[in-house]
Short mmCIF file of C-alpha atoms in Angstrom, two decimals:
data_model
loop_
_atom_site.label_atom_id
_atom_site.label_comp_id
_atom_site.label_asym_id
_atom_site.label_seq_id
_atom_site.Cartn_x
_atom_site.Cartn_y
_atom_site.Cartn_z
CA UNK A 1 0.00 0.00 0.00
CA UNK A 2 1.23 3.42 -1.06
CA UNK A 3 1.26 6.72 1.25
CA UNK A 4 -1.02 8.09 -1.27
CA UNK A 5 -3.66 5.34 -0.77
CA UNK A 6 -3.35 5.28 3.31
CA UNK A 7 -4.08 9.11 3.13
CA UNK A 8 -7.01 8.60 1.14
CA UNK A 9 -8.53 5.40 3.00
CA UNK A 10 -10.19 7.71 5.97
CA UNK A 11 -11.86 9.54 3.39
CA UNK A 12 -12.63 6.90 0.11
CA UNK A 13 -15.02 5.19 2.53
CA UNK A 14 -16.67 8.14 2.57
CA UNK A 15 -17.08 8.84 -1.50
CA UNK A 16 -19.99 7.20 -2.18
CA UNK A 17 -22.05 9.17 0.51
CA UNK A 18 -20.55 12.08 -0.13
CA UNK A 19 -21.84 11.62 -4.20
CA UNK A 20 -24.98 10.97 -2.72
CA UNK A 21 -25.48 13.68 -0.79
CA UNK A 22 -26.55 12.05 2.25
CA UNK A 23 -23.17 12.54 4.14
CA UNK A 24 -23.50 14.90 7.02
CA UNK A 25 -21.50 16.69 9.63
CA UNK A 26 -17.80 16.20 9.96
CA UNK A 27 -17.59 13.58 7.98
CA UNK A 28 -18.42 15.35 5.61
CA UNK A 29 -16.30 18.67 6.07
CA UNK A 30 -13.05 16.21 6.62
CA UNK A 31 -13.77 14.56 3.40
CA UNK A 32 -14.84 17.79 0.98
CA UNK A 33 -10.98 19.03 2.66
CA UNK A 34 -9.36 15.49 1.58
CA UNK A 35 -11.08 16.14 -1.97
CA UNK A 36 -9.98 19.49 -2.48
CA UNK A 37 -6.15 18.32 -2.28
CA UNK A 38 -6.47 15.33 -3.97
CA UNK A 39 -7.03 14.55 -7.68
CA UNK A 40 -7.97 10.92 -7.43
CA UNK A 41 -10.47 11.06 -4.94
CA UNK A 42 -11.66 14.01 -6.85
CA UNK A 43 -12.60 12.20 -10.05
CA UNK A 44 -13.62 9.26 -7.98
CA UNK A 45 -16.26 11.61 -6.60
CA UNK A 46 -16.90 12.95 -10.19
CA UNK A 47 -17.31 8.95 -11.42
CA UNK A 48 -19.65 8.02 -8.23
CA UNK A 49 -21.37 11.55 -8.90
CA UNK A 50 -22.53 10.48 -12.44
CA UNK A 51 -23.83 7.43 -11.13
CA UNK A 52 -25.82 8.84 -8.10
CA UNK A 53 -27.34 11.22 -10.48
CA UNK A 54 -28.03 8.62 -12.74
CA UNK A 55 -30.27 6.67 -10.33
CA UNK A 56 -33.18 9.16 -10.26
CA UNK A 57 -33.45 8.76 -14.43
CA UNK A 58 -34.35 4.99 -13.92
CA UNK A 59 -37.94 6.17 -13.31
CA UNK A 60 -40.53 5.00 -15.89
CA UNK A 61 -41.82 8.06 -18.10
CA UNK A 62 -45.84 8.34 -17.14
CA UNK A 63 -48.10 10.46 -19.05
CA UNK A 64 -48.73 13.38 -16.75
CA UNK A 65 -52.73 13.73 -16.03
CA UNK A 66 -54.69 15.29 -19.18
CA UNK A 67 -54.74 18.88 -18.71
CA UNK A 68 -51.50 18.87 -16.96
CA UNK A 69 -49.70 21.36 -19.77
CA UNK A 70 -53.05 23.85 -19.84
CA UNK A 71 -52.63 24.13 -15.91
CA UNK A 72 -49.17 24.34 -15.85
CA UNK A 73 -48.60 26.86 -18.89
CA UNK A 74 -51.55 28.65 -17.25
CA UNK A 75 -49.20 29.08 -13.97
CA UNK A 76 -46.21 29.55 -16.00
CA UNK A 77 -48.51 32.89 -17.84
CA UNK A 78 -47.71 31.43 -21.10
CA UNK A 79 -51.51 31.13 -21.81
CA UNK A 80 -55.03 32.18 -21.23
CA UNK A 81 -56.42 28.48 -21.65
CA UNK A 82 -55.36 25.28 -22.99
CA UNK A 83 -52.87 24.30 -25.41
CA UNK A 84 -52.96 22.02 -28.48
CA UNK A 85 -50.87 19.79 -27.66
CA UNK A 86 -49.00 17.99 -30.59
CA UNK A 87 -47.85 21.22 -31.99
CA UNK A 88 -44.51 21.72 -31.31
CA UNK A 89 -42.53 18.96 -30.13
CA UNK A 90 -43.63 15.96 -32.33
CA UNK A 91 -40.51 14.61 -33.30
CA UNK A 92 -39.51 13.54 -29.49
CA UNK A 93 -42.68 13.11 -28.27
CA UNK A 94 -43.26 10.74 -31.30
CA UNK A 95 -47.08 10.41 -32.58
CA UNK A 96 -49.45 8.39 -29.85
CA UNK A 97 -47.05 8.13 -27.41
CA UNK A 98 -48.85 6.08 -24.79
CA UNK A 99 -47.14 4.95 -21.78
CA UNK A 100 -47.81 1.50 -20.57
CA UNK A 101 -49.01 1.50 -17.25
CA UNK A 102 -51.03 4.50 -17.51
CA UNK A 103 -52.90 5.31 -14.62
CA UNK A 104 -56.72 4.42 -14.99
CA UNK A 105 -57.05 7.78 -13.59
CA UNK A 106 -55.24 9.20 -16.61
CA UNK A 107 -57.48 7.47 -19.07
CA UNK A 108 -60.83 8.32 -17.22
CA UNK A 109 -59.86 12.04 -16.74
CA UNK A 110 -58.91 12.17 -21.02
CA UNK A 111 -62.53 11.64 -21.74
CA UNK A 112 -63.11 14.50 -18.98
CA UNK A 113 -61.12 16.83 -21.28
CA UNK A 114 -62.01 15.92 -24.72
CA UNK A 115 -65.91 16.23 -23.60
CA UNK A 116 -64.57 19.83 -21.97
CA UNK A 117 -63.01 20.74 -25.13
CA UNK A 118 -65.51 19.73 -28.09
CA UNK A 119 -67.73 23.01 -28.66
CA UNK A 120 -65.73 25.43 -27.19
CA UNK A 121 -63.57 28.17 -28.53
CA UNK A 122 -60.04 27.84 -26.93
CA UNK A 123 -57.50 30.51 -26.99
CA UNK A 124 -54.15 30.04 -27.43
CA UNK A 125 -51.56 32.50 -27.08
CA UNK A 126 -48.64 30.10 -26.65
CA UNK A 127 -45.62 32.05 -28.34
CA UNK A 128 -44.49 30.64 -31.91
CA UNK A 129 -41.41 28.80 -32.31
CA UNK A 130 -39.68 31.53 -33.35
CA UNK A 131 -40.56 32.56 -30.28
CA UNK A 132 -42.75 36.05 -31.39
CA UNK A 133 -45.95 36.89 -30.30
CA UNK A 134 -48.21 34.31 -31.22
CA UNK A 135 -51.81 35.95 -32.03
CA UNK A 136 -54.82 34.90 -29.92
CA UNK A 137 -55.93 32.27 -32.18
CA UNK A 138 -59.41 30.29 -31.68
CA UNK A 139 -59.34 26.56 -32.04
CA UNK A 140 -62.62 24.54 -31.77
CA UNK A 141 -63.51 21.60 -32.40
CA UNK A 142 -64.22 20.63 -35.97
CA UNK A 143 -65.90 16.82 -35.02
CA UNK A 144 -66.39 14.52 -32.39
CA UNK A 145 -67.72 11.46 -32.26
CA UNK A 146 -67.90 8.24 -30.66
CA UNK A 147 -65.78 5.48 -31.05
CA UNK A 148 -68.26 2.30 -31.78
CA UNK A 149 -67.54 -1.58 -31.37
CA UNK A 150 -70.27 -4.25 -32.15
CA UNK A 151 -72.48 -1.38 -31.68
CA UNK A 152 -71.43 -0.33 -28.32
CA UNK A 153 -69.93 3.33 -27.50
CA UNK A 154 -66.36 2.22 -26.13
CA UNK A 155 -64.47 5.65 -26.72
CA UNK A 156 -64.29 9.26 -28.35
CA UNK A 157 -62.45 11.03 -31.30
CA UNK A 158 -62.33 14.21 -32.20
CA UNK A 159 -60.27 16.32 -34.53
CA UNK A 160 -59.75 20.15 -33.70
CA UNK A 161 -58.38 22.77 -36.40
CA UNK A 162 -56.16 25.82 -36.49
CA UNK A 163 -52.43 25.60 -37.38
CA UNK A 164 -51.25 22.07 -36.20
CA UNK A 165 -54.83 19.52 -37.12
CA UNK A 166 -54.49 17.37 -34.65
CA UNK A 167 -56.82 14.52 -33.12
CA UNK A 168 -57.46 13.32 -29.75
CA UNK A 169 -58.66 9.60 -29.14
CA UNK A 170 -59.76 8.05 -26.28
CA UNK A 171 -61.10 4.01 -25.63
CA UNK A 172 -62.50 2.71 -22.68
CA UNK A 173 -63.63 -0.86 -21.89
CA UNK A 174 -63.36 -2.21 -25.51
CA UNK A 175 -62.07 -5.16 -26.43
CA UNK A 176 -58.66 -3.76 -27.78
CA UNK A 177 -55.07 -4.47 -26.73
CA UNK A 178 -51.39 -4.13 -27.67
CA UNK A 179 -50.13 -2.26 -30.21
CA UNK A 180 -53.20 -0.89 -32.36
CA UNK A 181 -53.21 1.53 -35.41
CA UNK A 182 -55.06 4.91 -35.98
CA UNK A 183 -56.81 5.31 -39.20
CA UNK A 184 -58.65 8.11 -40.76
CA UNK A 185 -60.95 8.31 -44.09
CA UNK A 186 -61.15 11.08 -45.77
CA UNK A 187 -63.57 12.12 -48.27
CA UNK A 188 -62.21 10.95 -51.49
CA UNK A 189 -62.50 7.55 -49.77
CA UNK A 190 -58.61 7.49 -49.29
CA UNK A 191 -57.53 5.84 -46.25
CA UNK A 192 -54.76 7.66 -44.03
CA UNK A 193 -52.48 5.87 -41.40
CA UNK A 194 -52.39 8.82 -38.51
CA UNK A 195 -49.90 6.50 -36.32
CA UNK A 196 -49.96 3.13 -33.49
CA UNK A 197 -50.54 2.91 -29.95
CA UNK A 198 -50.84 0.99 -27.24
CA UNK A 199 -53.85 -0.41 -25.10
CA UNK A 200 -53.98 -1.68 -22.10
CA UNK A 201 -57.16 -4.01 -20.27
CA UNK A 202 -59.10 -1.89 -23.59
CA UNK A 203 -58.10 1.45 -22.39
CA UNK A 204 -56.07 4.29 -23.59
CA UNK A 205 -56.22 7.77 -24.37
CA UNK A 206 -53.50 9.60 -26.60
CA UNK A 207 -53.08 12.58 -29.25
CA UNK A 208 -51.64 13.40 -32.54
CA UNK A 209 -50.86 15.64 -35.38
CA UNK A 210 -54.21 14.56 -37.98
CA UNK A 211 -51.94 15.17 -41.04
CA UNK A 212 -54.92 15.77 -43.32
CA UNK A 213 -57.72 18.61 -42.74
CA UNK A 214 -59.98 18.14 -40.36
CA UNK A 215 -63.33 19.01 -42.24
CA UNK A 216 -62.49 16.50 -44.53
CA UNK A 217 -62.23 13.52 -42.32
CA UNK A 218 -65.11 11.23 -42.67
CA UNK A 219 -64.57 8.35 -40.60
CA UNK A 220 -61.72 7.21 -37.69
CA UNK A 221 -60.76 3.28 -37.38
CA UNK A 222 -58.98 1.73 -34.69
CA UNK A 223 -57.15 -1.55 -36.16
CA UNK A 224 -55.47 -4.13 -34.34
CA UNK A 225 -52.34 -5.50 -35.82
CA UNK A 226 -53.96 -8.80 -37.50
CA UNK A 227 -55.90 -5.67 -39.43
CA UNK A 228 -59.39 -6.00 -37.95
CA UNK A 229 -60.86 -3.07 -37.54
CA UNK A 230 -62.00 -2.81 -33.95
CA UNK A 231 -63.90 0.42 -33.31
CA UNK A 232 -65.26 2.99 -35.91
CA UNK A 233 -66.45 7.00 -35.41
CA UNK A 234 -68.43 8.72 -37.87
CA UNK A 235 -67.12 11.93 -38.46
CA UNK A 236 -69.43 13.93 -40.54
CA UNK B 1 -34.26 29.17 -34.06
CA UNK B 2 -35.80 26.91 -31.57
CA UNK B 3 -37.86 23.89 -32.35
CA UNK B 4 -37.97 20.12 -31.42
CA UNK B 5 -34.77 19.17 -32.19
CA UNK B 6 -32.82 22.02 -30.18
CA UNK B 7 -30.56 20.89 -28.17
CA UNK B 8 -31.47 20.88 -23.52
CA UNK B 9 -29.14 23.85 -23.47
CA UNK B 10 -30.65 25.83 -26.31
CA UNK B 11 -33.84 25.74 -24.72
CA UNK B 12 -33.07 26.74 -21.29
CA UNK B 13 -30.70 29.38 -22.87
CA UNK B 14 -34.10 30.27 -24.52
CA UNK B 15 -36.22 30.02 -21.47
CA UNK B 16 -33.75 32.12 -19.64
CA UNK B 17 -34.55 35.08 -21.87
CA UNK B 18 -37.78 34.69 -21.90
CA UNK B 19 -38.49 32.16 -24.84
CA UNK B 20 -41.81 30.94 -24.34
CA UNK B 21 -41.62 28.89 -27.32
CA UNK B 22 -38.17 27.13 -25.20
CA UNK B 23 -40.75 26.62 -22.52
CA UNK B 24 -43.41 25.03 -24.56
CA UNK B 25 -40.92 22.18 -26.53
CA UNK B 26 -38.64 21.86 -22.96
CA UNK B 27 -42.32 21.10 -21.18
CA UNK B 28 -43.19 18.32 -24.34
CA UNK B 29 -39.72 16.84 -23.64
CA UNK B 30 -39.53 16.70 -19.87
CA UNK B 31 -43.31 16.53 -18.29
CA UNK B 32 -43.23 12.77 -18.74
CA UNK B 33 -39.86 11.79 -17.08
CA UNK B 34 -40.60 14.46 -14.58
CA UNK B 35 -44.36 13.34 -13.57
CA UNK B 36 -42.79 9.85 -14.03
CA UNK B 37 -39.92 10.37 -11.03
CA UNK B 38 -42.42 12.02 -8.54
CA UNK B 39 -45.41 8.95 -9.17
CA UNK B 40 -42.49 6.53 -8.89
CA UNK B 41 -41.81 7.86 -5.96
CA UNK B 42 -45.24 8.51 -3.94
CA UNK B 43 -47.83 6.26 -6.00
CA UNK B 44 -49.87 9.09 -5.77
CA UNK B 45 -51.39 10.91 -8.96
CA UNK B 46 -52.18 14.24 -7.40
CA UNK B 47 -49.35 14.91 -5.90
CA UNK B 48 -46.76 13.57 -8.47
CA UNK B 49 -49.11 16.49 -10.63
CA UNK B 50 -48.07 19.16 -7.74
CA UNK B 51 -44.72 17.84 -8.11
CA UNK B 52 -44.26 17.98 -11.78
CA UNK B 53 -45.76 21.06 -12.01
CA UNK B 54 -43.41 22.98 -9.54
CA UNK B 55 -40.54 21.32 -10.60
CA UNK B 56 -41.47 22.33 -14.53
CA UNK B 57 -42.28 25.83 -12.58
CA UNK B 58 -38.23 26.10 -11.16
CA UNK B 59 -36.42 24.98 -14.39
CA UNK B 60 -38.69 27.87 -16.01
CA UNK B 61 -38.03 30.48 -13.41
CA UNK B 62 -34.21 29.31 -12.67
CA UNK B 63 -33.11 28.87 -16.00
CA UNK B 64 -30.66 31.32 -16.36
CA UNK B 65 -28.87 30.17 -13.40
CA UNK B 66 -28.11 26.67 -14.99
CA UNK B 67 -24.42 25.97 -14.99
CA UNK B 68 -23.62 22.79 -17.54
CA UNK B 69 -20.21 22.39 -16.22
CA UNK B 70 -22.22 20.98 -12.86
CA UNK B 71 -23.81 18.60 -14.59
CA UNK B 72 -26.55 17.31 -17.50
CA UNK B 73 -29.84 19.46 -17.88
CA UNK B 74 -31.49 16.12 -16.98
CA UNK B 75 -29.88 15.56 -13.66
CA UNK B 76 -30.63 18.94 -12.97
CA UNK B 77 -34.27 18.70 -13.92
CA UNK B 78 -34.72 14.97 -12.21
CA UNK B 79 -32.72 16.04 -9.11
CA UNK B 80 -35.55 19.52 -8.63
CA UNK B 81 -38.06 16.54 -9.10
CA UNK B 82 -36.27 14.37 -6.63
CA UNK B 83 -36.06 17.28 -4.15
CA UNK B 84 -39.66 18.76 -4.21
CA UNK B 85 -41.13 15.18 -4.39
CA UNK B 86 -39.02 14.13 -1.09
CA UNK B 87 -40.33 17.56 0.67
CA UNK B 88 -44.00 16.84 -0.46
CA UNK B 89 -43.17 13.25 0.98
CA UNK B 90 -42.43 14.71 4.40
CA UNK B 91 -44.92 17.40 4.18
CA UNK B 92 -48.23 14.68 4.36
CA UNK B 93 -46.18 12.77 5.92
CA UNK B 94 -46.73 10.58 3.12
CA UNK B 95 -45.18 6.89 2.62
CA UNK B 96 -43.00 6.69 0.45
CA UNK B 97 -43.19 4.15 -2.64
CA UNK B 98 -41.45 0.69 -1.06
CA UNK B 99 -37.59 0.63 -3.02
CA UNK B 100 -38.52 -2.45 -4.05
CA UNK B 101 -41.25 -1.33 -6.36
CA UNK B 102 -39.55 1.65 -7.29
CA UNK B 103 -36.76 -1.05 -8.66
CA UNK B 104 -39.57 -2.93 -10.46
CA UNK B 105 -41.40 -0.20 -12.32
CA UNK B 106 -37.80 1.04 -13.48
CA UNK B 107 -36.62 -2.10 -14.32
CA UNK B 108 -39.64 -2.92 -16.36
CA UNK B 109 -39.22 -0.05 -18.60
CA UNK B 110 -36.13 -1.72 -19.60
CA UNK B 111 -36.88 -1.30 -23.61
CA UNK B 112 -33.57 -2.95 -24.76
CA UNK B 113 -30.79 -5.71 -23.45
CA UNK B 114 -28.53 -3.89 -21.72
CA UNK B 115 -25.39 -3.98 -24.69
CA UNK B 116 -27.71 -2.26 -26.59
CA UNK B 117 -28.22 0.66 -24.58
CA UNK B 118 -24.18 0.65 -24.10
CA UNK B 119 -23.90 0.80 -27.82
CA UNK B 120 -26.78 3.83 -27.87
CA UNK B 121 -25.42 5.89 -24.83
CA UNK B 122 -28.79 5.41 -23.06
CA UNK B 123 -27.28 6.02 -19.95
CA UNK B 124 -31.07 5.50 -17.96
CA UNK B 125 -31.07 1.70 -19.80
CA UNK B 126 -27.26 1.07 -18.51
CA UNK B 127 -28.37 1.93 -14.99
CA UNK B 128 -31.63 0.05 -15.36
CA UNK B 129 -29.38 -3.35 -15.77
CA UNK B 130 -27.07 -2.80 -13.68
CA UNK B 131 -29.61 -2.30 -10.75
CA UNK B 132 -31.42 -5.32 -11.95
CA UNK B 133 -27.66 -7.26 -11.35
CA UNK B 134 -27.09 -6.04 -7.53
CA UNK B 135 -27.72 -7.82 -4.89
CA UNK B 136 -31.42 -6.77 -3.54
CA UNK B 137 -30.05 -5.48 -0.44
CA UNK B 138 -27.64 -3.20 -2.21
CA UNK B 139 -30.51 -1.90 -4.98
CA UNK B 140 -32.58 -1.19 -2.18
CA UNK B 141 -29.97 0.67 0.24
CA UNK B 142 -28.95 2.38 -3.48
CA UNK B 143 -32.16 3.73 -4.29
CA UNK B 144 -33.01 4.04 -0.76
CA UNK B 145 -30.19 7.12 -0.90
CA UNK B 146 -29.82 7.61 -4.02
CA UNK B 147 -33.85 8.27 -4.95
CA UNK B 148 -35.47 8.97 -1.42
CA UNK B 149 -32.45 11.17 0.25
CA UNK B 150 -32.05 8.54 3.50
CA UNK B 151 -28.75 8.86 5.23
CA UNK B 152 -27.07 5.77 6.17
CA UNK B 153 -28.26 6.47 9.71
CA UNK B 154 -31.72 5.91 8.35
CA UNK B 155 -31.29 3.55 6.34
CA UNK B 156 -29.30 1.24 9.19
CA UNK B 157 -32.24 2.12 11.36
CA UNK B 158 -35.19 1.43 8.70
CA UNK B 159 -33.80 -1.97 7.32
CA UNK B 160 -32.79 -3.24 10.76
CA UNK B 161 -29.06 -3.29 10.01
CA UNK B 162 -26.26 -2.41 11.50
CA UNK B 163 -24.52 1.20 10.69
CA UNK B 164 -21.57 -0.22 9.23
CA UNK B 165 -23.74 -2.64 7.00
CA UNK B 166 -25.63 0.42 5.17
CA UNK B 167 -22.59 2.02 4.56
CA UNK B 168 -20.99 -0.84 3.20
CA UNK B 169 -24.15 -1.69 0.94
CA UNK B 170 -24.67 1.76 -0.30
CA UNK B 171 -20.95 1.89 -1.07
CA UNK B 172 -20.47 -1.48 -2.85
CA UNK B 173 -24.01 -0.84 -4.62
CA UNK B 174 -22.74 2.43 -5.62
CA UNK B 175 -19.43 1.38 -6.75
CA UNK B 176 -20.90 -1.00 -9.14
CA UNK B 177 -23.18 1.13 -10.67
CA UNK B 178 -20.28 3.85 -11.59
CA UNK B 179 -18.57 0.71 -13.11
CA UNK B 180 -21.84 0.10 -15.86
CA UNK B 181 -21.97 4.23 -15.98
CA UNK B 182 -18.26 4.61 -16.91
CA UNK B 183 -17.80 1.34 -19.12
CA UNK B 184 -21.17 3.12 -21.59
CA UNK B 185 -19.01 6.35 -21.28
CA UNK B 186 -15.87 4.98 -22.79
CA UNK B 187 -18.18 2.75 -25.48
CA UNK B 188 -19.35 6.41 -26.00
CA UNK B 189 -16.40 8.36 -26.55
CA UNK B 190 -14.98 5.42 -28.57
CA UNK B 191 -17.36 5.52 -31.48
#
């Protein structure tokens, strides 16, 4: 054993609590000291750093409650009322992004919103992504329906308007599971593939950019992947 | 010009002068992980929503404070949400998610075998494995401090062990952690 190594023993014990932040008193003090003087205990604590931080990122992402950006940019006084939300950040958010594991909560409270929504004229003065004033603009919207299966109401859709089309879905107690697709007819009959998702126990709720205009869209399909179509909305 | 592909630091550079377009994409990007950590963590829908929502609230307002040299934007971000959702914890007196749990819903958003997320830097994937390969007692003493902010004290006193034994499973857990951490760094800066 080197000198070097029998002056850092009192304190190396000590790393790993000290990257955690759960060392206290003089422990701590004497060790930050030790630290300060000493380069290999100092990128030991840089190494054990990374990894302490790295524990909290383990967490599963969850789909925050529906809402939960119209509240918050409400707060933040980025808007007078609630926000479209595929509009800006589509690539990472990636179209009907549905966490598995979604609180029922989640799914029950979607329905909540998209029955708040239809009818009303929202405003939206979220800035634009150049980051100017964005004018007032009023989005309502332009359908909603409900999703059938076998006859039965097991969900909503409906598509809303303005700059970014985008369509909100919701299912609830149907027979669908796993990865599922989105489909929209428009009214030339053509047949446009808006994105997948994921149910789980028959429920999910989800958004996403609509691609095609809104006041064209005839009818929405939810397929499962053997290609049966599984719930239909009349959009007209 | 900011948009969806801008980089963490571009868009708290943007928030920090008042960007609210920053705000909007950083929101998109984060309110998942960040509502993710604090229901991991309580169980508890309305006040992981509290949580998220003050912890979104501090980025916004504290932006131009963020140094990079002290660490990732997502540390920083995760480590608000850590903080608030430990306070709210104490505050209702609240328990706590069981470790144990809070290792199983992480470890079951393992997407990929861990070599892959080596090879694709996904740093949250390496960590995933190597907490599934620990020991249970040292995952639990690990997240135990690591997620929840217990000192070794606390830990000693709320697993029934002795001082010495926390200290050494926290350490050991720790230790091998940094090893997965460090080995995807150098895979990293390799390629």
């Amino acid at each position: 054993m080197t000198d070097d190594q029998q002056q850092c023993d009192p304190y190396s014990e000590n790393l790993a609590e000290l990257a955690l932040g759960i060392l206290t008193g003089r422990a701590r003090a004497a060790t930050l000291a030790h630290v300060d003087s000493c380069a290999h205990c100092a990128e030991e604590l840089e190494q054990l750093s990374r990894a302490a931080d790295a524990v909290v990122s383990v967490a599963p992402e969850l789909e925050p409650t529906v809402g939960f950006e119209v509240r918050l940019f409400n707060r933040m006084g980025l808007g007078d009322g609630p926000v479209p939300v595929p509009a800006l950040d589509q690539g990472r958010r990636g179209p009907f992004r549905l966490v598995a594991g979604a609180p029922r909560w989640a799914l029950a409270s979607a329905a909540a919103v998209v029955a708040l929504l239809v009818g009303l004229s929202i405003g939206w003065s979220i800035g634009s992504p150049s980051g100017s004033a964005h004018p007032t603009e009023a989005v309502a919207a332009v359908a909603t329906a409900a999703l059938k299966e076998h006859g039965n109401t097991v969900g909503t859709v409906a598509t809303y308007g303005g700059a970014t089309p985008w369509v909100v879905m919701t299912l609830d107690d149907s027979s669908a599971y796993g990865t599922l697709t989105c489909e929209v007819v428009t009214d030339n009959g053509v047949t446009h593939r808006i994105g997948t998702f994921s149910a789980t126990y028959g429920h999910a709720a989800w958004d996403a950019p609509l691609k095609v205009a809104p006041q064209d869209v005839r009818k929405a399909e939810v397929v499962s992947a053997n290609g049966t179509v599984i719930a239909t909305a009349s959009l007209s | 010009m900011i948009d969806s592909g801008s980089t963490d630091e571009a868009l708290l550079a943007g928030m920090a002068v008042g960007d609210q377009a920053a705000a909007v994409v950083f929101v998109r990007r984060y309110q998942r992980r960040v509502f993710g950590l604090a229901y991991s963590m309580t169980n508890d829908a309305s006040v992981s929503e509290e949580v998220a929502q003050e912890a979104l609230i501090r980025v916004w307002r504290h932006a131009p404070v963020f140094d990079h040299r002290r660490g990732s934007v997502t540390s920083w971000v995760l480590t608000i949400t850590r903080n608030l959702t430990i306070d709210a914890l104490r505050m209702r007196r609240a328990v706590p998610t069981d470790p144990d749990d809070f290792a199983a819903s992480a470890m079951m958003s393992l997407e990929h075998n861990p070599e892959d997320a080596v090879l694709r830097g996904d740093v949250s994937d390496v960590v995933r494995a190597a907490l599934a390969e620990l020991p249970p007692e040292q995952r639990r003493a690990v997240i135990l401090a690591a997620v929840y902010g217990r000192t070794a004290l606390e830990i000693s006193e709320e697993e029934g062990i002795p001082l010495g034994t926390a200290k050494t499973r926290i350490r050991t857990g720790l230790i091998r952690l940094r090893g997965a951490v460090e080995h995807s760094r150098e895979i990293g800066e390799e390629r």
